[in-house]
Tab-separated table of C-alpha atoms and ligand atoms in Angstrom:
chain	number	residue	atom	x	y	z
A	1	MET	CA	0.335	-0.039	-0.150
A	2	SER	CA	1.737	3.520	-0.794
A	3	GLN	CA	2.169	6.044	1.816
A	4	ASN	CA	-0.443	7.952	-0.944
A	5	GLU	CA	-3.451	5.659	-0.523
A	6	MET	CA	-2.591	5.436	3.348
A	7	ASP	CA	-3.397	8.875	3.514
A	8	GLN	CA	-6.426	8.708	1.254
A	9	LEU	CA	-7.811	6.072	4.038
A	10	ARG	CA	-7.045	8.125	7.284
A	11	VAL	CA	-9.368	11.478	5.725
A	12	GLN	CA	-11.672	9.063	4.930
A	13	MET	CA	-11.116	7.622	8.451
A	14	ASP	CA	-11.506	11.125	9.916
A	15	ASP	CA	-14.284	11.969	7.726
A	16	VAL	CA	-15.862	9.473	9.255
A	17	ASN	CA	-15.240	9.754	12.427
A	18	LEU	CA	-16.571	13.593	12.427
A	19	GLU	CA	-20.374	11.241	10.969
A	20	ILE	CA	-19.799	9.508	13.804
A	21	LEU	CA	-19.128	11.903	16.202
A	22	GLU	CA	-22.631	14.319	14.463
A	23	LEU	CA	-24.995	10.543	15.020
A	24	ILE	CA	-24.178	10.645	18.436
A	25	ASN	CA	-24.590	13.907	19.459
A	26	ARG	CA	-27.783	13.947	17.699
A	27	ARG	CA	-28.367	10.147	19.845
A	28	ALA	CA	-27.277	12.687	22.243
A	29	GLU	CA	-30.423	15.257	22.179
A	30	ILE	CA	-32.865	12.761	21.413
A	31	VAL	CA	-32.174	10.962	24.590
A	32	GLN	CA	-31.838	14.429	26.697
A	33	GLN	CA	-35.879	15.445	25.056
A	34	ILE	CA	-36.917	11.743	26.343
A	35	GLY	CA	-35.271	12.291	30.249
A	36	GLN	CA	-37.216	16.098	30.225
A	37	ILE	CA	-40.699	13.282	29.350
A	38	LYS	CA	-39.637	10.615	32.183
A	39	ASN	CA	-38.993	13.612	34.187
A	40	LYS	CA	-42.600	14.815	34.271
A	41	GLN	CA	-44.099	11.411	34.788
A	42	SER	CA	-41.432	10.273	37.240
A	43	ILE	CA	-40.845	7.381	34.985
A	44	LYS	CA	-37.726	5.175	36.201
A	45	ARG	CA	-34.425	6.625	33.449
A	46	PHE	CA	-32.896	2.545	32.715
A	47	ASP	CA	-35.105	1.110	30.748
A	48	PRO	CA	-33.845	-2.650	30.604
A	49	VAL	CA	-36.279	-4.101	28.418
A	50	ARG	CA	-36.475	-1.128	25.984
A	51	GLU	CA	-32.999	-2.081	25.520
A	52	ARG	CA	-32.866	-5.053	24.893
A	53	THR	CA	-36.048	-4.375	21.799
A	54	MET	CA	-32.884	-1.740	20.584
A	55	LEU	CA	-29.737	-4.348	20.027
A	56	ASP	CA	-31.850	-6.831	18.369
A	57	HIS	CA	-33.293	-4.656	16.404
A	58	ILE	CA	-29.737	-3.307	16.106
A	59	THR	CA	-28.144	-6.694	15.783
A	60	ASP	CA	-30.743	-8.189	13.677
A	61	ASN	CA	-29.676	-5.949	11.151
A	62	ASN	CA	-25.920	-5.594	11.453
A	63	SER	CA	-24.078	-7.048	8.449
A	64	GLY	CA	-20.679	-7.000	10.138
A	65	PRO	CA	-17.743	-6.986	9.794
A	66	PHE	CA	-18.174	-7.255	13.037
A	67	GLU	CA	-19.518	-9.994	14.757
A	68	ASN	CA	-23.474	-9.093	16.872
A	69	ALA	CA	-21.654	-9.280	20.408
A	70	THR	CA	-19.027	-6.940	19.813
A	71	ILE	CA	-21.077	-4.726	18.206
A	72	GLU	CA	-23.748	-5.589	21.686
A	73	HIS	CA	-20.815	-4.144	23.386
A	74	ILE	CA	-19.991	-0.949	22.127
A	75	PHE	CA	-23.691	0.374	22.045
A	76	LYS	CA	-23.989	-0.625	25.459
A	77	GLU	CA	-21.182	1.740	26.277
A	78	VAL	CA	-23.043	4.503	24.282
A	79	PHE	CA	-26.967	3.618	26.266
A	80	LYS	CA	-24.597	3.921	29.498
A	81	ALA	CA	-23.166	7.492	28.989
A	82	SER	CA	-26.522	8.246	27.839
A	83	LEU	CA	-27.880	7.689	31.183
A	84	GLU	CA	-25.174	9.152	32.689
A	85	LEU	CA	-26.494	12.589	30.741
A	86	GLN	CA	-30.331	11.665	31.688
A	87	GLU	CA	-29.204	11.984	35.204
A	88	ASP	CA	-26.728	15.001	34.755
A	89	ASP	CA	-29.860	16.486	32.992
A	90	HIS	CA	-31.129	15.813	36.254
A	91	ARG	CA	-28.433	17.052	38.616
A	92	LYS	CA	-27.870	19.954	36.754
A	93	ALA	CA	-31.745	21.022	37.293
A	94	LEU	CA	-31.555	20.496	41.199
A	95	LEU	CA	-31.959	24.135	43.019
A	96	VAL	CA	-29.073	23.335	44.696
A	97	SER	CA	-26.252	22.322	42.562
A	98	ARG	CA	-23.835	24.594	40.719
A	99	LYS	CA	-24.654	24.362	37.322
A	100	LYS	CA	-28.232	25.985	38.678
A	101	LYS	CA	-26.395	28.599	40.013
A	102	PRO	CA	-22.771	29.138	39.859
A	103	GLU	CA	-22.096	31.311	42.015
A	104	ASP	CA	-21.908	31.220	46.002
A	105	THR	CA	-24.737	31.474	48.092
A	106	VAL	CA	-23.751	33.746	51.500
A	107	ILE	CA	-26.019	33.937	54.018
A	108	ASP	CA	-25.769	36.522	56.705
A	109	ILE	CA	-26.472	35.691	59.964
A	110	LYS	CA	-26.629	38.393	62.203
A	111	GLY	CA	-23.656	40.624	60.326
A	112	ALA	CA	-21.811	37.181	60.027
A	113	LYS	CA	-21.565	36.075	56.274
A	114	ILE	CA	-21.189	32.552	56.149
A	115	GLY	CA	-19.858	31.830	52.653
A	116	ASP	CA	-17.788	34.879	52.471
A	117	GLY	CA	-14.847	33.125	51.906
A	118	ASN	CA	-13.972	33.780	55.717
A	119	THR	CA	-13.529	31.152	58.668
A	120	HIS	CA	-17.115	30.947	60.285
A	121	PHE	CA	-17.742	29.788	64.170
A	122	ILE	CA	-20.364	27.961	65.203
A	123	MET	CA	-19.379	27.218	69.052
A	124	GLY	CA	-21.284	26.031	72.368
A	125	PRO	CA	-22.269	23.481	74.460
A	126	CYS	CA	-23.860	19.796	73.093
A	127	ALA	CA	-26.889	21.151	75.043
A	128	VAL	CA	-28.317	23.220	76.661
A	129	GLU	CA	-28.743	22.684	80.783
A	130	GLY	CA	-29.268	26.224	82.521
A	131	TYR	CA	-29.183	29.978	81.990
A	132	ASP	CA	-25.668	30.373	83.974
A	133	GLN	CA	-23.811	27.518	81.509
A	134	VAL	CA	-24.747	28.853	78.883
A	135	ALA	CA	-24.733	32.462	79.846
A	136	GLU	CA	-20.672	31.280	80.289
A	137	VAL	CA	-19.693	30.090	77.270
A	138	ALA	CA	-21.877	33.121	75.568
A	139	GLU	CA	-19.226	35.449	77.202
A	140	THR	CA	-16.470	33.061	75.807
A	141	ILE	CA	-17.194	32.872	72.346
A	142	LYS	CA	-18.249	36.685	72.519
A	143	GLY	CA	-15.026	37.442	74.305
A	144	ARG	CA	-12.882	35.759	71.100
A	145	GLY	CA	-15.345	38.144	68.545
A	146	LEU	CA	-17.274	34.934	67.385
A	147	LYS	CA	-21.500	35.956	66.411
A	148	LEU	CA	-22.791	31.836	66.441
A	149	LEU	CA	-24.208	30.062	69.433
A	150	ARG	CA	-25.266	26.696	68.970
A	151	GLY	CA	-27.114	24.469	72.335
A	152	GLY	CA	-29.487	21.870	72.171
A	153	ALA	CA	-32.585	22.390	73.402
A	154	PHE	CA	-34.528	19.045	72.008
A	155	LYS	CA	-31.791	16.637	71.955
A	156	PRO	CA	-32.323	13.663	69.585
A	157	ARG	CA	-30.756	11.135	71.705
A	158	THR	CA	-30.115	7.399	70.699
A	159	SER	CA	-31.215	6.457	73.845
A	160	PRO	CA	-35.037	7.732	74.934
A	161	TYR	CA	-33.913	6.975	78.728
A	162	ASP	CA	-30.568	10.270	78.009
A	163	PHE	CA	-31.454	13.679	78.568
A	164	GLN	CA	-33.687	14.563	76.275
A	165	GLY	CA	-33.190	18.926	76.562
A	166	LEU	CA	-34.640	21.584	77.964
A	167	GLY	CA	-37.514	21.433	75.133
A	168	ILE	CA	-38.736	25.291	74.633
A	169	GLU	CA	-37.256	26.163	77.453
A	170	GLY	CA	-33.873	25.810	76.568
A	171	LEU	CA	-34.808	27.753	72.799
A	172	GLN	CA	-35.923	30.606	75.381
A	173	ILE	CA	-32.332	30.217	77.494
A	174	LEU	CA	-30.310	30.449	74.792
A	175	LYS	CA	-32.271	33.395	73.301
A	176	ARG	CA	-32.267	35.270	76.710
A	177	ALA	CA	-28.072	34.466	76.420
A	178	ALA	CA	-27.379	35.278	73.726
A	179	ASP	CA	-29.346	38.724	73.164
A	180	GLU	CA	-27.363	39.548	76.557
A	181	TYR	CA	-24.159	39.279	74.112
A	182	GLY	CA	-25.598	40.099	70.535
A	183	LEU	CA	-24.695	36.817	69.235
A	184	ALA	CA	-26.872	34.601	66.684
A	185	VAL	CA	-28.549	31.356	67.761
A	186	VAL	CA	-28.259	28.046	66.349
A	187	SER	CA	-30.369	25.433	67.312
A	188	GLU	CA	-31.712	21.848	66.295
A	189	ILE	CA	-35.456	21.500	65.925
A	190	VAL	CA	-36.452	18.317	65.489
A	191	ASN	CA	-40.613	18.426	65.259
A	192	PRO	CA	-41.795	20.062	61.862
A	193	ALA	CA	-45.375	21.190	64.584
A	194	HIS	CA	-41.320	23.319	66.489
A	195	ILE	CA	-41.105	25.501	63.791
A	196	GLU	CA	-43.242	27.873	63.534
A	197	GLU	CA	-42.292	28.402	67.614
A	198	ALA	CA	-38.758	28.323	67.164
A	199	LEU	CA	-38.342	31.393	64.564
A	200	ASP	CA	-39.153	33.875	67.607
A	201	TYR	CA	-35.655	32.120	69.374
A	202	VAL	CA	-33.607	30.614	67.073
A	203	ASP	CA	-31.727	33.066	63.740
A	204	VAL	CA	-30.570	28.852	62.102
A	205	ILE	CA	-33.038	25.849	62.570
A	206	GLN	CA	-30.632	23.125	62.191
A	207	ILE	CA	-31.692	19.832	61.590
A	208	GLY	CA	-29.553	17.162	62.767
A	209	ALA	CA	-27.924	14.027	61.124
A	210	ARG	CA	-30.283	12.145	62.484
A	211	ASN	CA	-32.703	13.814	61.078
A	212	MET	CA	-31.839	15.233	58.054
A	213	GLN	CA	-34.083	12.374	55.799
A	214	ASN	CA	-36.914	13.711	58.263
A	215	PHE	CA	-38.884	14.707	54.858
A	216	GLU	CA	-41.800	16.664	56.861
A	217	LEU	CA	-38.933	18.519	58.774
A	218	LEU	CA	-37.257	19.022	55.673
A	219	LYS	CA	-39.928	20.431	54.342
A	220	ALA	CA	-41.221	22.699	57.435
A	221	ALA	CA	-38.106	24.065	57.153
A	222	GLY	CA	-38.368	25.077	53.252
A	223	ASP	CA	-41.204	26.915	54.277
A	224	VAL	CA	-40.315	29.063	57.149
A	225	ASN	CA	-37.446	32.688	56.047
A	226	LYS	CA	-35.013	31.089	58.026
A	227	PRO	CA	-31.685	29.879	57.802
A	228	VAL	CA	-31.249	26.375	58.165
A	229	LEU	CA	-28.323	24.685	58.883
A	230	LEU	CA	-28.678	20.617	57.620
A	231	LYS	CA	-26.451	17.924	58.757
A	232	ARG	CA	-25.639	15.234	57.201
A	233	GLY	CA	-27.090	11.852	57.915
A	234	LEU	CA	-25.082	9.232	60.352
A	235	SER	CA	-25.258	7.124	57.101
A	236	ALA	CA	-26.154	9.470	53.732
A	237	THR	CA	-24.167	9.551	50.594
A	238	ILE	CA	-23.482	12.628	49.173
A	239	ALA	CA	-26.343	12.128	46.882
A	240	GLU	CA	-28.884	11.948	49.400
A	241	PHE	CA	-26.856	14.904	51.154
A	242	ILE	CA	-28.150	16.931	47.960
A	243	ASN	CA	-30.982	15.828	47.619
A	244	ALA	CA	-32.270	16.390	51.505
A	245	ALA	CA	-31.268	20.445	51.421
A	246	GLU	CA	-33.064	19.928	47.854
A	247	TYR	CA	-36.512	19.246	50.038
A	248	ILE	CA	-35.920	22.767	51.900
A	249	ASN	CA	-34.553	23.925	48.655
A	250	SER	CA	-37.329	23.262	47.129
A	251	ARG	CA	-39.966	24.671	49.354
A	252	GLY	CA	-38.881	28.525	48.500
A	253	ASN	CA	-35.534	28.396	50.850
A	254	GLY	CA	-32.977	28.550	50.296
A	255	ASN	CA	-30.647	29.979	53.424
A	256	ILE	CA	-29.239	26.251	53.643
A	257	ILE	CA	-25.438	25.404	54.838
A	258	LEU	CA	-25.051	21.973	54.590
A	259	CYS	CA	-22.769	20.685	58.077
A	260	GLU	CA	-20.337	17.107	57.476
A	261	ARG	CA	-20.697	15.344	61.198
A	262	GLY	CA	-18.595	12.227	59.910
A	263	ILE	CA	-20.858	9.073	59.222
A	264	ARG	CA	-20.734	5.783	59.771
A	265	THR	CA	-18.194	3.499	59.397
A	266	TYR	CA	-16.497	0.172	60.244
A	267	GLU	CA	-13.925	2.255	61.940
A	268	LYS	CA	-14.219	2.121	65.920
A	269	ALA	CA	-11.412	5.264	66.569
A	270	THR	CA	-13.676	7.586	66.594
A	271	ARG	CA	-16.942	7.830	67.181
A	272	ASN	CA	-17.559	8.280	62.729
A	273	THR	CA	-15.496	8.749	60.281
A	274	LEU	CA	-14.236	12.176	59.211
A	275	ASP	CA	-15.180	12.199	55.155
A	276	ILE	CA	-13.525	15.385	54.951
A	277	SER	CA	-13.390	14.676	50.969
A	278	ALA	CA	-16.785	15.487	51.379
A	279	VAL	CA	-16.219	19.211	51.662
A	280	PRO	CA	-14.540	20.247	48.243
A	281	ILE	CA	-17.517	17.901	46.656
A	282	LEU	CA	-20.204	19.355	47.789
A	283	LYS	CA	-18.995	22.904	47.309
A	284	GLN	CA	-18.254	21.960	44.170
A	285	GLU	CA	-21.877	20.277	43.446
A	286	THR	CA	-24.042	22.765	45.424
A	287	HIS	CA	-22.771	26.785	45.225
A	288	LEU	CA	-24.171	26.232	48.891
A	289	PRO	CA	-22.120	27.265	52.307
A	290	VAL	CA	-20.301	23.633	53.926
A	291	MET	CA	-19.286	23.610	57.127
A	292	VAL	CA	-17.560	20.783	59.371
A	293	ASP	CA	-18.967	19.718	63.265
A	294	VAL	CA	-15.472	18.366	64.181
A	295	THR	CA	-17.323	17.372	67.823
A	296	HIS	CA	-19.537	14.423	66.484
A	297	SER	CA	-17.700	13.626	63.617
A	298	THR	CA	-14.678	12.479	65.980
A	299	GLY	CA	-16.290	11.963	69.109
A	300	ARG	CA	-12.307	13.293	70.291
A	301	ARG	CA	-11.054	16.028	72.558
A	302	ASP	CA	-7.530	15.658	71.702
A	303	LEU	CA	-8.723	15.181	67.170
A	304	LEU	CA	-10.858	18.667	67.274
A	305	LEU	CA	-8.389	20.868	66.536
A	306	PRO	CA	-5.833	18.768	63.241
A	307	THR	CA	-9.603	18.106	61.492
A	308	ALA	CA	-10.731	21.394	62.626
A	309	LYS	CA	-7.381	22.671	60.488
A	310	ALA	CA	-8.034	20.128	57.761
A	311	ALA	CA	-11.383	21.517	57.469
A	312	ILE	CA	-10.315	24.728	57.138
A	313	ALA	CA	-7.206	24.096	54.457
A	314	ILE	CA	-10.323	22.207	52.759
A	315	GLY	CA	-11.832	25.368	52.157
A	316	ALA	CA	-14.717	24.404	54.373
A	317	ASP	CA	-16.645	27.677	55.086
A	318	GLY	CA	-17.253	27.365	59.133
A	319	ILE	CA	-16.331	25.044	61.601
A	320	MET	CA	-18.807	23.960	64.154
A	321	SER	CA	-17.639	22.406	67.873
A	322	GLU	CA	-18.810	22.334	71.296
A	323	VAL	CA	-18.337	23.991	74.181
A	324	HIS	CA	-18.564	23.453	77.958
A	325	PRO	CA	-17.808	25.418	81.187
A	326	ASP	CA	-17.228	21.805	82.646
A	327	PRO	CA	-17.477	18.667	80.399
A	328	ALA	CA	-16.799	16.752	83.162
A	329	VAL	CA	-20.368	16.890	84.395
A	330	ALA	CA	-22.238	17.709	80.751
A	331	LEU	CA	-25.437	16.322	80.237
A	332	SER	CA	-24.680	15.040	76.626
A	333	ASP	CA	-21.854	13.924	74.890
A	334	SER	CA	-19.818	14.995	77.718
A	335	ALA	CA	-16.252	13.200	76.475
A	336	GLN	CA	-15.874	15.215	73.823
A	337	GLN	CA	-16.574	19.067	74.877
A	338	MET	CA	-13.350	21.521	74.784
A	339	ASP	CA	-13.372	22.725	78.267
A	340	ILE	CA	-13.071	27.174	77.840
A	341	PRO	CA	-9.796	27.430	78.304
A	342	MET	CA	-9.053	23.972	75.632
A	343	PHE	CA	-11.497	26.308	73.706
A	344	ASN	CA	-9.757	29.240	74.304
A	345	GLU	CA	-6.487	27.656	72.901
A	346	PHE	CA	-7.994	25.767	69.696
A	347	MET	CA	-8.955	29.624	68.812
A	348	ASP	CA	-6.045	31.063	68.995
A	349	GLU	CA	-4.532	28.282	66.471
A	350	LEU	CA	-6.974	28.419	64.121
A	351	GLU	CA	-6.445	32.622	64.216
A	352	ASP	CA	-3.535	31.568	63.711
A	353	LEU	CA	-4.257	29.377	60.852
A	354	VAL	CA	-6.585	31.319	58.841
A	355	ARG	CA	-4.595	34.165	58.972
A	356	ARG	CA	-1.052	32.276	57.252
A	357	LEU	CA	-3.778	31.004	55.142
A	358	LYS	CA	-4.400	34.562	53.165
B	1	PEP	C1	-25.278	18.305	67.136
B	1	PEP	O1	-25.012	19.402	66.839
B	1	PEP	O2	-26.563	18.604	68.762
B	1	PEP	C2	-25.964	17.278	66.831
B	1	PEP	C3	-26.839	16.474	67.169
B	1	PEP	O3	-24.896	16.545	66.356
B	1	PEP	P1	-25.775	16.103	65.129
B	1	PEP	O4	-26.877	15.730	64.697
B	1	PEP	O5	-24.591	16.021	64.124
B	1	PEP	O6	-25.650	13.971	65.674
B	2	MN	MN1	-23.548	17.288	71.022
């Protein structure tokens, strides 16, 4: 074969490649249209019966030189890519997705702008136990120039016999201390029926890990005009986490902070396994601010600082951690809350890190 012949064949090959490219993209456009119809009708995207019919139709018409098995394999790859395309389009439609809204969502909580590129801190006791306890922590965090005070009034405990929280009285205590020190309140609500009542006391509605897929609670939080801090479920995938946020946003409330708080794995050295890579994934896939709760993810006081450093370095918008005036007597999470001197050291180190990263 002369060089000339070879060149000509290569030109033909390039033309055929472009024809295949055009056809494959034309096919993809049809696939997208079908995807939209399926989406409206809530029909499952993957349809094996239809795939089998298409493959049979193709191989019935195959006159070689490729064998039917090879043709089936090639078309199966095309089908798979098409399915992924439909799924991508579906994700694109999510209100919380970066594709839908490229710019970062910034949430203003009494002047603390979460998602503005600075590191924010949500600090406070695991549970509200009384006014003095909360006020001592409030005074401390105010002294450090922080704005966001946490504290659980409704505690969704693993055991029904553990301290369940002070309820509305707990919210009243938090509000009183927060007002005295000019702070904003972040507190968990567990019952959809309590959302309205809580609006008078909280600046951020926290939805806890155990309730990430409590869809009625998500909807109720989505119906009000109050920022929501949504924690990742105990064994939730990132896709499930994003969809939980979508539930809130779909009702109209787009002020959502995602909070990675560790997931359940086989590892016993920590209470949960902090999925640190979830932070950049969530930041890429969504436009929402992402915080990391180092207390519940590690369950270990000695790991609070290193994991908080990792979270800041990897791009988290903020850190949540627990501080108690006397952790030894705390009614919940006594092994993992910081006392006030430890909290001050923790903040010194993190402020230093933030300065160095700038
Ligand atoms: C909390 O932050 O008080 C809490 C109970 O955390 P989680 O829902 O992540 O377990
Ligand atoms: Mn706790």
